[in-house]
Short mmCIF file of C-alpha atoms in Angstrom, two decimals:
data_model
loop_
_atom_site.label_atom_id
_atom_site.label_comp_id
_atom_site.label_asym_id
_atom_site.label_seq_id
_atom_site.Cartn_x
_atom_site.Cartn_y
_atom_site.Cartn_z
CA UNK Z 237 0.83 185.00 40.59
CA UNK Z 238 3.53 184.68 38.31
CA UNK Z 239 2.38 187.82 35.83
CA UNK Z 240 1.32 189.74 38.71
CA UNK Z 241 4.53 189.54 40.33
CA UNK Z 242 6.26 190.18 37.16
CA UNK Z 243 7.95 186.56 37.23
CA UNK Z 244 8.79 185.04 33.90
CA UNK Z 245 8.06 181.32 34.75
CA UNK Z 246 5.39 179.55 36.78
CA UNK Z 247 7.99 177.63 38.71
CA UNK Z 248 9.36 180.95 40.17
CA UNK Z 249 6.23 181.36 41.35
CA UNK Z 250 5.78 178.03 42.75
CA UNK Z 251 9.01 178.00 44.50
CA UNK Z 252 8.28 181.73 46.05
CA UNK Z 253 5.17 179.73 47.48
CA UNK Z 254 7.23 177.35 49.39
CA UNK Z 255 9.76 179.96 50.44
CA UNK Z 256 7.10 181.91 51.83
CA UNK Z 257 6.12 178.54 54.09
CA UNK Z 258 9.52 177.55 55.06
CA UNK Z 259 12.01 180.25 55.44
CA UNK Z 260 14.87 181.71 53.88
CA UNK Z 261 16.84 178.17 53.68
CA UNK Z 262 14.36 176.93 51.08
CA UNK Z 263 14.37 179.75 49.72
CA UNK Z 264 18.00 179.72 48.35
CA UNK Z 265 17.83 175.84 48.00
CA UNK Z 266 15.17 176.42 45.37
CA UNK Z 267 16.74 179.21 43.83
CA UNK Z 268 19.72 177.58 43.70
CA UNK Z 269 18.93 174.21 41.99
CA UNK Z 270 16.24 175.97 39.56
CA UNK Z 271 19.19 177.80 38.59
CA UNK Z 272 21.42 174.62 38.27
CA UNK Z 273 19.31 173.10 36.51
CA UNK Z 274 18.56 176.18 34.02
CA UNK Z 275 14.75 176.21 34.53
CA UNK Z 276 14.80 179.87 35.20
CA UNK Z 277 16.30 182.90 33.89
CA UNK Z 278 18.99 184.60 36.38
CA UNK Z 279 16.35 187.87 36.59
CA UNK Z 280 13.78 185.13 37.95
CA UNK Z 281 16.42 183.75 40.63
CA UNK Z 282 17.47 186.87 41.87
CA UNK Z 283 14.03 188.26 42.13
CA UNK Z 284 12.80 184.88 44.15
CA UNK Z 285 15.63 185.42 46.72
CA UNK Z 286 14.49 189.29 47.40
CA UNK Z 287 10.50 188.00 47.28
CA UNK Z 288 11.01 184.85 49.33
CA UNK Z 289 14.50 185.84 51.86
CA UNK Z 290 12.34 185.57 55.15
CA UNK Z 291 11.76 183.97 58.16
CA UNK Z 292 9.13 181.65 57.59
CA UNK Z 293 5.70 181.40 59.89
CA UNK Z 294 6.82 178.62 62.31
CA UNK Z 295 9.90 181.06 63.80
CA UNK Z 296 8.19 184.10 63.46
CA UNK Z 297 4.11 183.41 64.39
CA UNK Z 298 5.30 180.17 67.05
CA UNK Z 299 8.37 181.49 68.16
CA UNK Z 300 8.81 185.14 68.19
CA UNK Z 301 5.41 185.83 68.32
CA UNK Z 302 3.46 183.12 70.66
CA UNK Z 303 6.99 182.58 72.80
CA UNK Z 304 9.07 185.04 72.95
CA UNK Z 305 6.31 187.95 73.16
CA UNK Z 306 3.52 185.87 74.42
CA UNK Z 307 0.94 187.76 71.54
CA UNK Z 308 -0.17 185.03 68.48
CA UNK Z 309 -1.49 188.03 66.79
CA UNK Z 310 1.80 189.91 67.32
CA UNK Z 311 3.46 187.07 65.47
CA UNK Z 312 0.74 186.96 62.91
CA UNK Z 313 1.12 190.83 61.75
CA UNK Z 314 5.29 190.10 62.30
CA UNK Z 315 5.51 187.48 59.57
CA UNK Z 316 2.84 189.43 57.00
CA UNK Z 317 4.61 192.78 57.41
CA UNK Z 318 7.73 191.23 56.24
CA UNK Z 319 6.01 189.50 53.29
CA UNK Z 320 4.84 193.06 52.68
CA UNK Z 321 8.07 194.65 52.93
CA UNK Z 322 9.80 191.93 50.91
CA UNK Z 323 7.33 192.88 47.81
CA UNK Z 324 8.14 196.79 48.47
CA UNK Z 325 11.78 196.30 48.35
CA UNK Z 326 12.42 194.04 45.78
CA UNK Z 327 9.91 196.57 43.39
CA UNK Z 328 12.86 199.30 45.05
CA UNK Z 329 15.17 197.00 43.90
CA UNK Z 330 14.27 195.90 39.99
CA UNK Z 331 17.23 198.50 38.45
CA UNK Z 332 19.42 196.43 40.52
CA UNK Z 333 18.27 193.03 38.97
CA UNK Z 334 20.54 191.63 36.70
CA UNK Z 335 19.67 191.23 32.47
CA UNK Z 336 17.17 188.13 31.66
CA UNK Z 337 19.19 185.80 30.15
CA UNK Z 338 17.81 182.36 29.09
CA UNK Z 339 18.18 179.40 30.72
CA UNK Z 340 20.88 177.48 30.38
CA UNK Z 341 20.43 173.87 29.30
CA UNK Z 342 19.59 171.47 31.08
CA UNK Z 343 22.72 168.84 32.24
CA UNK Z 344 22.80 165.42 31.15
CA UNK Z 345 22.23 164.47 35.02
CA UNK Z 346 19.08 166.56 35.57
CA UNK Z 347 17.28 165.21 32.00
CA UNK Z 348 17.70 161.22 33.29
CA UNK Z 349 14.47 161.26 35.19
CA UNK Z 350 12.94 162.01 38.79
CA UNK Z 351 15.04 162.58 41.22
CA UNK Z 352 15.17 159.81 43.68
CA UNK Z 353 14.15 159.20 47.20
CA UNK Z 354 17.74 158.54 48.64
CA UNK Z 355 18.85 161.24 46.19
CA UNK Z 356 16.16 163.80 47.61
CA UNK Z 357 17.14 162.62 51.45
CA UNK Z 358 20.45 162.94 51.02
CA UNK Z 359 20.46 166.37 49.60
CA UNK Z 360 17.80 167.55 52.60
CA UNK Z 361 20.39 166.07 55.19
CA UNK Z 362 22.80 168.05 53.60
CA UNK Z 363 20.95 171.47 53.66
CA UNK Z 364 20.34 170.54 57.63
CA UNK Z 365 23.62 169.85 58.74
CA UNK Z 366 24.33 173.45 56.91
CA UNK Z 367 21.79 175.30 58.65
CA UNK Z 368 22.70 173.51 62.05
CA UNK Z 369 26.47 174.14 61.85
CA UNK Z 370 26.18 178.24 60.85
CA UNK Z 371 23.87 178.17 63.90
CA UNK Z 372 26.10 176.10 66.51
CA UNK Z 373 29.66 178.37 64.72
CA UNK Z 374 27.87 181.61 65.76
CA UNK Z 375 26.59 180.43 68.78
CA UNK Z 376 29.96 179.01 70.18
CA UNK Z 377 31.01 182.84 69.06
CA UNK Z 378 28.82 184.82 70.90
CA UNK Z 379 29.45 182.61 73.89
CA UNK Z 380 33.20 183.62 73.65
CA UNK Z 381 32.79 187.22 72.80
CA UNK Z 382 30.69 187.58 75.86
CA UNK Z 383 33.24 188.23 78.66
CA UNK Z 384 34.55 191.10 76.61
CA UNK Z 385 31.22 192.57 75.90
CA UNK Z 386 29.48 195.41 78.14
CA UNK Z 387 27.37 194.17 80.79
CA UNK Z 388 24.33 196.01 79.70
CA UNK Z 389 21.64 193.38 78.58
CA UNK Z 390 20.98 195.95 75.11
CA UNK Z 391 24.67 195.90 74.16
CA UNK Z 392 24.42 191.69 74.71
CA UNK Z 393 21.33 191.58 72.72
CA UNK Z 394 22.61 193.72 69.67
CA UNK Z 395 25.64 191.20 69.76
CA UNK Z 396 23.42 188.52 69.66
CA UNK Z 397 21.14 189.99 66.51
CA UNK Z 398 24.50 190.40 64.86
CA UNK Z 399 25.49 186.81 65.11
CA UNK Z 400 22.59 185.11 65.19
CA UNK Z 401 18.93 185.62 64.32
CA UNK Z 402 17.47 183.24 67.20
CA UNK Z 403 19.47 184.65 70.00
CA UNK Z 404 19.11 188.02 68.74
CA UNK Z 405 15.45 188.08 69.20
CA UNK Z 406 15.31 185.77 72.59
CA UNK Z 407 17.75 188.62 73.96
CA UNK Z 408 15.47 191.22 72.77
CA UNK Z 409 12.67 190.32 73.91
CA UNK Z 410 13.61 189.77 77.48
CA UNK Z 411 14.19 193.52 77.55
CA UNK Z 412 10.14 194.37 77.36
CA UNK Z 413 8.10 196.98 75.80
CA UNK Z 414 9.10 198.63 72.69
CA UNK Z 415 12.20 197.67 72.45
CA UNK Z 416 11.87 193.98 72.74
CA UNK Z 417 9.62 194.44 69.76
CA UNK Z 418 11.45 196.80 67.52
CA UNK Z 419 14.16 194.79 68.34
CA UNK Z 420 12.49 191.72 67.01
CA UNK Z 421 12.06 193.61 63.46
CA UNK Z 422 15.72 194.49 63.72
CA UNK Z 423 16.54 190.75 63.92
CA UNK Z 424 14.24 189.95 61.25
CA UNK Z 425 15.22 192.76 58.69
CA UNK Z 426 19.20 191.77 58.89
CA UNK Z 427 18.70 188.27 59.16
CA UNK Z 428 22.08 187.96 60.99
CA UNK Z 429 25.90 186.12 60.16
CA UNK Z 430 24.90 182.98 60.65
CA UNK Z 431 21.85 183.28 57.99
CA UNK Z 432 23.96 185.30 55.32
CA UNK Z 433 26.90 182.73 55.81
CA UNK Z 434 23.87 179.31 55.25
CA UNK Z 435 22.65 181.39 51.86
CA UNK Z 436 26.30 181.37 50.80
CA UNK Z 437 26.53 177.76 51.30
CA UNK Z 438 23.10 177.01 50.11
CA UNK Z 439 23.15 179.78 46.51
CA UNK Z 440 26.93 178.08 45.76
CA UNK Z 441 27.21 181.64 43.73
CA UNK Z 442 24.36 180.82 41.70
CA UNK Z 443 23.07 184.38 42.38
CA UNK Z 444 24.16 187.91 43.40
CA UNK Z 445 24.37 188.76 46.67
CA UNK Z 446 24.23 192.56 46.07
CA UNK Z 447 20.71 193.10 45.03
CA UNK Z 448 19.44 190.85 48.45
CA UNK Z 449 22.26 193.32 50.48
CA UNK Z 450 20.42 196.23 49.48
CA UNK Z 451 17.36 194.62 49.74
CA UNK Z 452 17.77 193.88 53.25
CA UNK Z 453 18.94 197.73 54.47
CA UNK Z 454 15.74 199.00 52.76
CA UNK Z 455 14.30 196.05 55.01
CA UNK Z 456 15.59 197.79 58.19
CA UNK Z 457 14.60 201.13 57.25
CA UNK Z 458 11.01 200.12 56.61
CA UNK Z 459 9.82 197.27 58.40
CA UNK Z 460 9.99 198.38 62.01
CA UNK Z 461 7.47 201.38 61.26
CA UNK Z 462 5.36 199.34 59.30
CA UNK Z 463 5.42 197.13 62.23
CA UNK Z 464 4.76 200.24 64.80
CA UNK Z 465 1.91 201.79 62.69
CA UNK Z 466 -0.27 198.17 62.50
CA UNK Z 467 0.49 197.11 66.26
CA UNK Z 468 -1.67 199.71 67.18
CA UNK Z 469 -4.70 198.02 66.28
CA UNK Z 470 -3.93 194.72 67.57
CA UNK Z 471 -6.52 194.42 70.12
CA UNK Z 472 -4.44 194.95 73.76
CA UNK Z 473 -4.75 195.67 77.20
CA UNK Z 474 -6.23 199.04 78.58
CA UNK Z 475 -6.18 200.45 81.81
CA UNK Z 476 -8.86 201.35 83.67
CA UNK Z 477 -9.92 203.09 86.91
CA UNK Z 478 -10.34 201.13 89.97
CA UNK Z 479 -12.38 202.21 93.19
CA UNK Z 480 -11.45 199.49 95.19
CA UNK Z 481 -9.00 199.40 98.18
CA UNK Z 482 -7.14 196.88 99.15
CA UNK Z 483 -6.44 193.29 97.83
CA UNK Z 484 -9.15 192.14 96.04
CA UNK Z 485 -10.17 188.22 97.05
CA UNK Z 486 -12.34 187.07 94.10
CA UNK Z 487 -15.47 184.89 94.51
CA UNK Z 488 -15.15 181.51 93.48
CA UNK Z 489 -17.01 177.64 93.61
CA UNK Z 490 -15.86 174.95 95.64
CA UNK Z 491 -16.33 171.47 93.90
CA UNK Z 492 -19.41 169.41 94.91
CA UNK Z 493 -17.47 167.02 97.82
CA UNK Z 494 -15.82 170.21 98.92
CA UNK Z 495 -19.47 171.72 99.14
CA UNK Z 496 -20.32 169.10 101.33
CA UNK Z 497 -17.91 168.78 103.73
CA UNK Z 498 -17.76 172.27 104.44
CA UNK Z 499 -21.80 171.65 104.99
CA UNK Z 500 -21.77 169.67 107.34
CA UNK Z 501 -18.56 171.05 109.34
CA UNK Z 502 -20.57 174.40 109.55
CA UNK Z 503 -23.85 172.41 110.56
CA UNK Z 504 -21.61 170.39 113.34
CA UNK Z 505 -20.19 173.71 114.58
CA UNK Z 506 -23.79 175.10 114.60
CA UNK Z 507 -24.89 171.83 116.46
CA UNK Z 508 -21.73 172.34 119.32
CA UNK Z 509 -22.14 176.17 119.61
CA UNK Z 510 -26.08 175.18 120.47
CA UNK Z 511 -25.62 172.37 122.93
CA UNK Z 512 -22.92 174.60 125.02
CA UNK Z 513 -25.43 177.77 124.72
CA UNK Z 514 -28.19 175.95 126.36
CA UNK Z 515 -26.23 173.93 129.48
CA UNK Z 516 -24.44 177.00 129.96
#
């Protein structure tokens, strides 16, 4: 993976792997300690953030895709067009990527051992409570911009997409049809504040946010189509011509008991209608 890609170590590769399965927030976390600890070359790191900057498969296939716009498959062909874009731009990209320069040496620190289990806890609590405060910060500011924004539910939803990546695509697709989906790509392609300002906490400058920038608006420009073009042959919904008048009342079972009491009503009522037709 690593040659094919054009990625000078294995552990690039290993650590696109994982971004690829949990999202954009590993993503820079990897980058940035490889890069701390001088394992790769600053080429390597900026070419993992363009490769692995995405949403990852539990957002986009669970969320986006089985919640938000009730389709699985949908979600499926959302989160591999991305990958697909990712690789596209970031081969658009490679004049932009900065000269390989080796890595640094390792620090005293990261040559004592393993790191440890607290160590390892600590430093995932830390890279939570990021992610969750950029989310709640941009959150709180959408909910105070709102008064002042346009009624319309579009102009609320593009608000949304620029604040937040979440809200921008639960706003979008509440407006149906196309746009709820394009919308959805626009979401995913510009990531939002809230994610740029959790890769600036997570990258601590390790890497150059121009080439991802770029990146990104090539994102925009490409993904949605990409997105439009393959959605037509997600099996769908087709209409059809109907003869029938009227409301339709389908035929169904009754369960066993049911069965049986409505038996031997009908056979009572038989019995009744009888006796009063003969002593009549």
């Amino acid at each position: 993976m690593a040659r094919l890609l054009g990625l000078q170590s294995e552990q690039t590769a290993s650590a696109l792997l994982l971004a690829w399965a949990g999202g954009y927030a590993v993503c820079a976390r990897m980058a940035a300690r490889l890069r701390q600890t001088g394992t790769i070359t600053s080429r390597d790191a900026t070419l993992l953030l363009l490769l692995g900057c995405c949403s990852g498969p539990g957002f986009v296939i669970g969320c986006v895709g089985g919640l938000l716009l009730g389709n699985l498959r949908l979600g499926i062909l959302l989160y591999a067009a991305q990958l697909a874009v990712n690789l596209l731009c970031a081969a658009l990209c490679l004049p932009l990527l900065p000269h390989s320069t080796p890595p640094r040496s390792q620090p005293a620190a990261a040559q004592t051992g393993p790191v440890l289990l607290p160590s390892a806890l600590s430093s995932a609590v830390d890279s939570s409570l990021q992610v969750c405060g950029c989310v709640i910060f941009f959150r709180t500011v959408a909910t105070l911009l709102a008064p002042y924004l346009p009624k319309a539910p579009l102009a609320t939803a593009c608000m949304s997409a620029l604040l937040e990546i979440s809200a921008g695509c639960a706003d979008f697709s509440a407006l149906g049809g196309r746009t709820a989906l394009y919308g959805c790509c626009v979401c995913l392609s510009l990531l939002g504040l809230s994610v740029w300002m959790q890769l600036a906490l997570l990258l601590q400058g390790t890497v150059s946010f121009r080439p991802l920038v770029v990146s990104r608006l090539l994102h925009l420009v490409l993904f949605p189509p990409l997105v439009g073009l393959c959605a037509r042959f997600l099996p769908g919904c087709a209409a059809v011509y109907r003869s029938l008048t009227g409301p339709v009342i389908p035929i169904g079972r009754l369960a066993p008991d049911a069965a049986v009491v409505v038996f031997l009503f009908l056979c009572a009522a038989l019995y009744k209608i009888r006796q009063n037709f003969y002593n009549g």
